[in-house]
Amino acid sequence: MNAPVSSDSAAQSSQPWWKYGHVWLIISGPAIVVVAGFYTLWLAVSTPDPVIAEDYYQRGLDINKTLASENLPTSMQPAVKGRNHAATPKSDLPN
């Protein structure tokens, strides 16, 4: 004979799918990814790309020449050469 079905298990099995928490846990992952994808698409379409200067290469060369000159003030020197060595012994300073 079949075992009698309790009213609790019958009520649980007859609930609609949206009343189970596990279903929403499974659906929420892909749903968040879809929303994030649409946000990224909106951000890419609505924000224009920055225009690069026509003479970007020459500007880079000028910056390198400025940094390579020997008479830079300490505040303009790269950190390895000037600013971080206030307490470093003379024997450990870079050449």
mmCIF file of N, CA and C in Angstrom:
data_model
loop_
_atom_site.group_PDB
_atom_site.id
_atom_site.type_symbol
_atom_site.label_atom_id
_atom_site.label_comp_id
_atom_site.label_asym_id
_atom_site.label_seq_id
_atom_site.Cartn_x
_atom_site.Cartn_y
_atom_site.Cartn_z
ATOM 1 N N MET A 1 0.806 -1.165 0.000
ATOM 2 C CA MET A 1 0.000 0.000 0.000
ATOM 3 C C MET A 1 0.865 1.250 0.000
ATOM 4 N N ASN A 2 0.265 2.278 -0.454
ATOM 5 C CA ASN A 2 0.964 3.559 -0.472
ATOM 6 C C ASN A 2 0.921 4.199 0.906
ATOM 7 N N ALA A 3 2.028 4.842 1.233
ATOM 8 C CA ALA A 3 2.070 5.544 2.516
ATOM 9 C C ALA A 3 1.232 6.801 2.425
ATOM 10 N N PRO A 4 0.555 7.153 3.465
ATOM 11 C CA PRO A 4 -0.252 8.373 3.418
ATOM 12 C C PRO A 4 0.645 9.604 3.305
ATOM 13 N N VAL A 5 0.217 10.524 2.513
ATOM 14 C CA VAL A 5 0.975 11.758 2.286
ATOM 15 C C VAL A 5 0.526 12.779 3.318
ATOM 16 N N SER A 6 1.515 13.342 4.020
ATOM 17 C CA SER A 6 1.138 14.334 5.021
ATOM 18 C C SER A 6 0.730 15.632 4.333
ATOM 19 N N SER A 7 -0.024 16.407 5.013
ATOM 20 C CA SER A 7 -0.519 17.655 4.425
ATOM 21 C C SER A 7 0.615 18.653 4.220
ATOM 22 N N ASP A 8 1.693 18.588 5.027
ATOM 23 C CA ASP A 8 2.821 19.506 4.874
ATOM 24 C C ASP A 8 3.572 19.241 3.580
ATOM 25 N N SER A 9 3.871 17.983 3.289
ATOM 26 C CA SER A 9 4.620 17.676 2.075
ATOM 27 C C SER A 9 3.765 17.912 0.844
ATOM 28 N N ALA A 10 2.487 17.690 0.929
ATOM 29 C CA ALA A 10 1.602 17.953 -0.204
ATOM 30 C C ALA A 10 1.507 19.452 -0.468
ATOM 31 N N ALA A 11 1.471 20.227 0.589
ATOM 32 C CA ALA A 11 1.396 21.682 0.424
ATOM 33 C C ALA A 11 2.703 22.217 -0.156
ATOM 34 N N GLN A 12 3.835 21.644 0.256
ATOM 35 C CA GLN A 12 5.119 22.104 -0.265
ATOM 36 C C GLN A 12 5.263 21.759 -1.739
ATOM 37 N N SER A 13 4.871 20.597 -2.139
ATOM 38 C CA SER A 13 5.056 20.188 -3.525
ATOM 39 C C SER A 13 4.068 20.871 -4.460
ATOM 40 N N SER A 14 3.004 21.438 -3.918
ATOM 41 C CA SER A 14 2.032 22.084 -4.784
ATOM 42 C C SER A 14 2.247 23.584 -4.905
ATOM 43 N N GLN A 15 3.313 24.115 -4.295
ATOM 44 C CA GLN A 15 3.595 25.549 -4.406
ATOM 45 C C GLN A 15 4.109 25.873 -5.802
ATOM 46 N N PRO A 16 3.861 27.065 -6.303
ATOM 47 C CA PRO A 16 4.402 27.461 -7.600
ATOM 48 C C PRO A 16 5.918 27.640 -7.509
ATOM 49 N N TRP A 17 6.563 27.592 -8.657
ATOM 50 C CA TRP A 17 8.030 27.615 -8.699
ATOM 51 C C TRP A 17 8.620 28.900 -8.141
ATOM 52 N N TRP A 18 7.925 30.019 -8.246
ATOM 53 C CA TRP A 18 8.502 31.284 -7.802
ATOM 54 C C TRP A 18 8.506 31.453 -6.289
ATOM 55 N N LYS A 19 7.925 30.529 -5.595
ATOM 56 C CA LYS A 19 7.921 30.601 -4.139
ATOM 57 C C LYS A 19 9.107 29.861 -3.520
ATOM 58 N N TYR A 20 9.938 29.228 -4.319
ATOM 59 C CA TYR A 20 11.120 28.539 -3.830
ATOM 60 C C TYR A 20 12.326 29.465 -3.931
ATOM 61 N N GLY A 21 13.051 29.620 -2.825
ATOM 62 C CA GLY A 21 14.204 30.520 -2.792
ATOM 63 C C GLY A 21 15.355 30.077 -3.675
ATOM 64 N N HIS A 22 15.529 28.774 -3.845
ATOM 65 C CA HIS A 22 16.635 28.273 -4.656
ATOM 66 C C HIS A 22 16.487 28.684 -6.115
ATOM 67 N N VAL A 23 15.277 28.760 -6.581
ATOM 68 C CA VAL A 23 15.047 29.157 -7.975
ATOM 69 C C VAL A 23 15.545 30.584 -8.192
ATOM 70 N N TRP A 24 15.250 31.477 -7.259
ATOM 71 C CA TRP A 24 15.673 32.870 -7.393
ATOM 72 C C TRP A 24 17.184 32.995 -7.253
ATOM 73 N N LEU A 25 17.786 32.140 -6.459
ATOM 74 C CA LEU A 25 19.231 32.138 -6.335
ATOM 75 C C LEU A 25 19.884 31.755 -7.666
ATOM 76 N N ILE A 26 19.323 30.795 -8.338
ATOM 77 C CA ILE A 26 19.862 30.361 -9.633
ATOM 78 C C ILE A 26 19.606 31.404 -10.714
ATOM 79 N N ILE A 27 18.438 32.019 -10.701
ATOM 80 C CA ILE A 27 18.086 33.010 -11.731
ATOM 81 C C ILE A 27 18.850 34.316 -11.535
ATOM 82 N N SER A 28 19.184 34.664 -10.289
ATOM 83 C CA SER A 28 19.783 35.969 -10.023
ATOM 84 C C SER A 28 21.163 36.143 -10.653
ATOM 85 N N GLY A 29 21.965 35.098 -10.722
ATOM 86 C CA GLY A 29 23.307 35.213 -11.309
ATOM 87 C C GLY A 29 23.272 35.667 -12.764
ATOM 88 N N PRO A 30 22.621 34.905 -13.643
ATOM 89 C CA PRO A 30 22.546 35.343 -15.037
ATOM 90 C C PRO A 30 21.799 36.669 -15.218
ATOM 91 N N ALA A 31 20.799 36.935 -14.375
ATOM 92 C CA ALA A 31 20.063 38.193 -14.497
ATOM 93 C C ALA A 31 20.969 39.384 -14.194
ATOM 94 N N ILE A 32 21.816 39.264 -13.189
ATOM 95 C CA ILE A 32 22.757 40.338 -12.861
ATOM 96 C C ILE A 32 23.745 40.553 -13.996
ATOM 97 N N VAL A 33 24.201 39.483 -14.621
ATOM 98 C CA VAL A 33 25.141 39.589 -15.736
ATOM 99 C C VAL A 33 24.490 40.297 -16.924
ATOM 100 N N VAL A 34 23.240 39.996 -17.196
ATOM 101 C CA VAL A 34 22.532 40.653 -18.307
ATOM 102 C C VAL A 34 22.375 42.140 -18.025
ATOM 103 N N VAL A 35 21.998 42.496 -16.818
ATOM 104 C CA VAL A 35 21.848 43.910 -16.460
ATOM 105 C C VAL A 35 23.194 44.630 -16.560
ATOM 106 N N ALA A 36 24.248 44.009 -16.073
ATOM 107 C CA ALA A 36 25.582 44.617 -16.158
ATOM 108 C C ALA A 36 26.026 44.766 -17.608
ATOM 109 N N GLY A 37 25.662 43.821 -18.460
ATOM 110 C CA GLY A 37 26.001 43.926 -19.879
ATOM 111 C C GLY A 37 25.303 45.099 -20.549
ATOM 112 N N PHE A 38 24.031 45.293 -20.236
ATOM 113 C CA PHE A 38 23.310 46.435 -20.798
ATOM 114 C C PHE A 38 23.862 47.755 -20.266
ATOM 115 N N TYR A 39 24.252 47.785 -18.999
ATOM 116 C CA TYR A 39 24.861 48.995 -18.448
ATOM 117 C C TYR A 39 26.187 49.294 -19.147
ATOM 118 N N THR A 40 26.988 48.275 -19.376
ATOM 119 C CA THR A 40 28.260 48.463 -20.077
ATOM 120 C C THR A 40 28.032 48.936 -21.500
ATOM 121 N N LEU A 41 27.036 48.383 -22.176
ATOM 122 C CA LEU A 41 26.704 48.823 -23.529
ATOM 123 C C LEU A 41 26.280 50.286 -23.520
ATOM 124 N N TRP A 42 25.419 50.679 -22.582
ATOM 125 C CA TRP A 42 24.979 52.072 -22.489
ATOM 126 C C TRP A 42 26.168 52.994 -22.222
ATOM 127 N N LEU A 43 27.062 52.571 -21.331
ATOM 128 C CA LEU A 43 28.230 53.376 -20.997
ATOM 129 C C LEU A 43 29.146 53.534 -22.206
ATOM 130 N N ALA A 44 29.333 52.486 -22.981
ATOM 131 C CA ALA A 44 30.205 52.547 -24.156
ATOM 132 C C ALA A 44 29.611 53.419 -25.259
ATOM 133 N N VAL A 45 28.298 53.381 -25.412
ATOM 134 C CA VAL A 45 27.654 54.148 -26.489
ATOM 135 C C VAL A 45 27.516 55.621 -26.100
ATOM 136 N N SER A 46 27.242 55.900 -24.842
ATOM 137 C CA SER A 46 26.967 57.277 -24.442
ATOM 138 C C SER A 46 28.217 58.103 -24.158
ATOM 139 N N THR A 47 29.341 57.473 -23.878
ATOM 140 C CA THR A 47 30.570 58.193 -23.555
ATOM 141 C C THR A 47 31.506 58.174 -24.760
ATOM 142 N N PRO A 48 31.822 59.340 -25.312
ATOM 143 C CA PRO A 48 32.716 59.361 -26.471
ATOM 144 C C PRO A 48 34.159 59.029 -26.068
ATOM 145 N N ASP A 49 34.884 58.456 -26.987
ATOM 146 C CA ASP A 49 36.282 58.153 -26.744
ATOM 147 C C ASP A 49 37.092 59.445 -26.808
ATOM 148 N N PRO A 50 38.130 59.579 -25.978
ATOM 149 C CA PRO A 50 38.936 60.800 -26.015
ATOM 150 C C PRO A 50 39.747 60.869 -27.312
ATOM 151 N N VAL A 51 39.917 62.075 -27.798
ATOM 152 C CA VAL A 51 40.684 62.287 -29.029
ATOM 153 C C VAL A 51 42.149 62.438 -28.656
ATOM 154 N N ILE A 52 42.993 61.727 -29.356
ATOM 155 C CA ILE A 52 44.433 61.815 -29.121
ATOM 156 C C ILE A 52 44.967 63.008 -29.896
ATOM 157 N N ALA A 53 45.872 63.753 -29.283
ATOM 158 C CA ALA A 53 46.464 64.913 -29.941
ATOM 159 C C ALA A 53 47.221 64.463 -31.193
ATOM 160 N N GLU A 54 47.236 65.320 -32.180
ATOM 161 C CA GLU A 54 47.915 64.982 -33.438
ATOM 162 C C GLU A 54 49.422 64.793 -33.233
ATOM 163 N N ASP A 55 49.991 65.530 -32.306
ATOM 164 C CA ASP A 55 51.435 65.460 -32.089
ATOM 165 C C ASP A 55 51.780 64.692 -30.810
ATOM 166 N N TYR A 56 51.068 63.600 -30.548
ATOM 167 C CA TYR A 56 51.282 62.842 -29.311
ATOM 168 C C TYR A 56 52.689 62.275 -29.229
ATOM 169 N N TYR A 57 53.255 61.875 -30.350
ATOM 170 C CA TYR A 57 54.585 61.279 -30.340
ATOM 171 C C TYR A 57 55.631 62.331 -29.983
ATOM 172 N N GLN A 58 55.509 63.508 -30.562
ATOM 173 C CA GLN A 58 56.452 64.582 -30.275
ATOM 174 C C GLN A 58 56.339 65.022 -28.816
ATOM 175 N N ARG A 59 55.129 65.047 -28.277
ATOM 176 C CA ARG A 59 54.952 65.395 -26.862
ATOM 177 C C ARG A 59 55.656 64.382 -25.963
ATOM 178 N N GLY A 60 55.561 63.114 -26.306
ATOM 179 C CA GLY A 60 56.253 62.084 -25.538
ATOM 180 C C GLY A 60 57.759 62.241 -25.599
ATOM 181 N N LEU A 61 58.277 62.567 -26.770
ATOM 182 C CA LEU A 61 59.715 62.795 -26.889
ATOM 183 C C LEU A 61 60.153 64.002 -26.065
ATOM 184 N N ASP A 62 59.347 65.058 -26.064
ATOM 185 C CA ASP A 62 59.673 66.243 -25.271
ATOM 186 C C ASP A 62 59.679 65.931 -23.777
ATOM 187 N N ILE A 63 58.735 65.127 -23.324
ATOM 188 C CA ILE A 63 58.710 64.742 -21.906
ATOM 189 C C ILE A 63 59.960 63.945 -21.561
ATOM 190 N N ASN A 64 60.350 63.023 -22.446
ATOM 191 C CA ASN A 64 61.551 62.229 -22.187
ATOM 192 C C ASN A 64 62.795 63.107 -22.151
ATOM 193 N N LYS A 65 62.878 64.112 -23.023
ATOM 194 C CA LYS A 65 64.031 65.030 -23.012
ATOM 195 C C LYS A 65 64.060 65.825 -21.709
ATOM 196 N N THR A 66 62.892 66.256 -21.252
ATOM 197 C CA THR A 66 62.828 67.016 -20.007
ATOM 198 C C THR A 66 63.283 66.159 -18.829
ATOM 199 N N LEU A 67 62.833 64.915 -18.792
ATOM 200 C CA LEU A 67 63.224 64.032 -17.690
ATOM 201 C C LEU A 67 64.686 63.611 -17.769
ATOM 202 N N ALA A 68 65.253 63.592 -18.958
ATOM 203 C CA ALA A 68 66.637 63.164 -19.128
ATOM 204 C C ALA A 68 67.643 64.268 -18.795
ATOM 205 N N SER A 69 67.194 65.505 -18.764
ATOM 206 C CA SER A 69 68.137 66.593 -18.488
ATOM 207 C C SER A 69 68.651 66.473 -17.056
ATOM 208 N N GLU A 70 69.889 66.880 -16.841
ATOM 209 C CA GLU A 70 70.553 66.723 -15.551
ATOM 210 C C GLU A 70 70.169 67.801 -14.543
ATOM 211 N N ASN A 71 69.647 68.922 -14.971
ATOM 212 C CA ASN A 71 69.409 70.033 -14.057
ATOM 213 C C ASN A 71 67.941 70.147 -13.637
ATOM 214 N N LEU A 72 67.281 69.020 -13.446
ATOM 215 C CA LEU A 72 65.898 69.034 -12.971
ATOM 216 C C LEU A 72 65.863 69.333 -11.481
ATOM 217 N N PRO A 73 64.860 70.068 -11.034
ATOM 218 C CA PRO A 73 64.701 70.199 -9.577
ATOM 219 C C PRO A 73 64.312 68.851 -8.975
ATOM 220 N N THR A 74 64.540 68.684 -7.704
ATOM 221 C CA THR A 74 64.286 67.407 -7.041
ATOM 222 C C THR A 74 62.831 66.978 -7.172
ATOM 223 N N SER A 75 61.903 67.926 -7.182
ATOM 224 C CA SER A 75 60.490 67.566 -7.266
ATOM 225 C C SER A 75 60.111 67.003 -8.628
ATOM 226 N N MET A 76 60.905 67.266 -9.661
ATOM 227 C CA MET A 76 60.601 66.773 -11.004
ATOM 228 C C MET A 76 61.324 65.475 -11.329
ATOM 229 N N GLN A 77 62.268 65.063 -10.491
ATOM 230 C CA GLN A 77 63.024 63.848 -10.768
ATOM 231 C C GLN A 77 62.172 62.618 -10.496
ATOM 232 N N PRO A 78 62.433 61.536 -11.217
ATOM 233 C CA PRO A 78 61.741 60.287 -10.894
ATOM 234 C C PRO A 78 62.089 59.858 -9.464
ATOM 235 N N ALA A 79 61.197 59.141 -8.841
ATOM 236 C CA ALA A 79 61.358 58.782 -7.436
ATOM 237 C C ALA A 79 62.619 57.971 -7.182
ATOM 238 N N VAL A 80 63.021 57.134 -8.108
ATOM 239 C CA VAL A 80 64.202 56.296 -7.909
ATOM 240 C C VAL A 80 65.458 57.149 -7.834
ATOM 241 N N LYS A 81 65.494 58.273 -8.547
ATOM 242 C CA LYS A 81 66.704 59.084 -8.596
ATOM 243 C C LYS A 81 66.780 60.142 -7.506
ATOM 244 N N GLY A 82 65.663 60.715 -7.068
ATOM 245 C CA GLY A 82 65.807 61.866 -6.205
ATOM 246 C C GLY A 82 64.970 61.896 -4.955
ATOM 247 N N ARG A 83 63.698 61.643 -5.037
ATOM 248 C CA ARG A 83 62.810 61.991 -3.935
ATOM 249 C C ARG A 83 62.804 60.999 -2.792
ATOM 250 N N ASN A 84 63.067 59.746 -3.012
ATOM 251 C CA ASN A 84 62.919 58.744 -1.953
ATOM 252 C C ASN A 84 64.211 58.429 -1.217
ATOM 253 N N HIS A 85 65.264 59.167 -1.460
ATOM 254 C CA HIS A 85 66.549 58.788 -0.887
ATOM 255 C C HIS A 85 67.050 59.794 0.137
ATOM 256 N N ALA A 86 66.161 60.406 0.887
ATOM 257 C CA ALA A 86 66.568 61.388 1.883
ATOM 258 C C ALA A 86 67.340 60.725 3.016
ATOM 259 N N ALA A 87 66.967 59.522 3.417
ATOM 260 C CA ALA A 87 67.618 58.855 4.542
ATOM 261 C C ALA A 87 68.497 57.694 4.104
ATOM 262 N N THR A 88 68.716 57.537 2.818
ATOM 263 C CA THR A 88 69.531 56.428 2.315
ATOM 264 C C THR A 88 71.019 56.772 2.460
ATOM 265 N N PRO A 89 71.824 55.855 2.961
ATOM 266 C CA PRO A 89 73.266 56.121 3.028
ATOM 267 C C PRO A 89 73.873 56.332 1.649
ATOM 268 N N LYS A 90 74.936 57.115 1.586
ATOM 269 C CA LYS A 90 75.569 57.436 0.289
ATOM 270 C C LYS A 90 76.006 56.178 -0.451
ATOM 271 N N SER A 91 76.392 55.137 0.258
ATOM 272 C CA SER A 91 76.876 53.925 -0.409
ATOM 273 C C SER A 91 75.742 53.159 -1.121
ATOM 274 N N ASP A 92 74.491 53.386 -0.696
ATOM 275 C CA ASP A 92 73.381 52.677 -1.294
ATOM 276 C C ASP A 92 72.642 53.483 -2.355
ATOM 277 N N LEU A 93 73.039 54.709 -2.601
ATOM 278 C CA LEU A 93 72.357 55.538 -3.599
ATOM 279 C C LEU A 93 72.589 54.993 -5.006
ATOM 280 N N PRO A 94 71.593 55.121 -5.899
ATOM 281 C CA PRO A 94 71.803 54.676 -7.280
ATOM 282 C C PRO A 94 72.785 55.615 -7.983
ATOM 283 N N ASN A 95 73.492 55.068 -8.943
ATOM 284 C CA ASN A 95 74.485 55.874 -9.679
ATOM 285 C C ASN A 95 73.841 56.722 -10.733
#
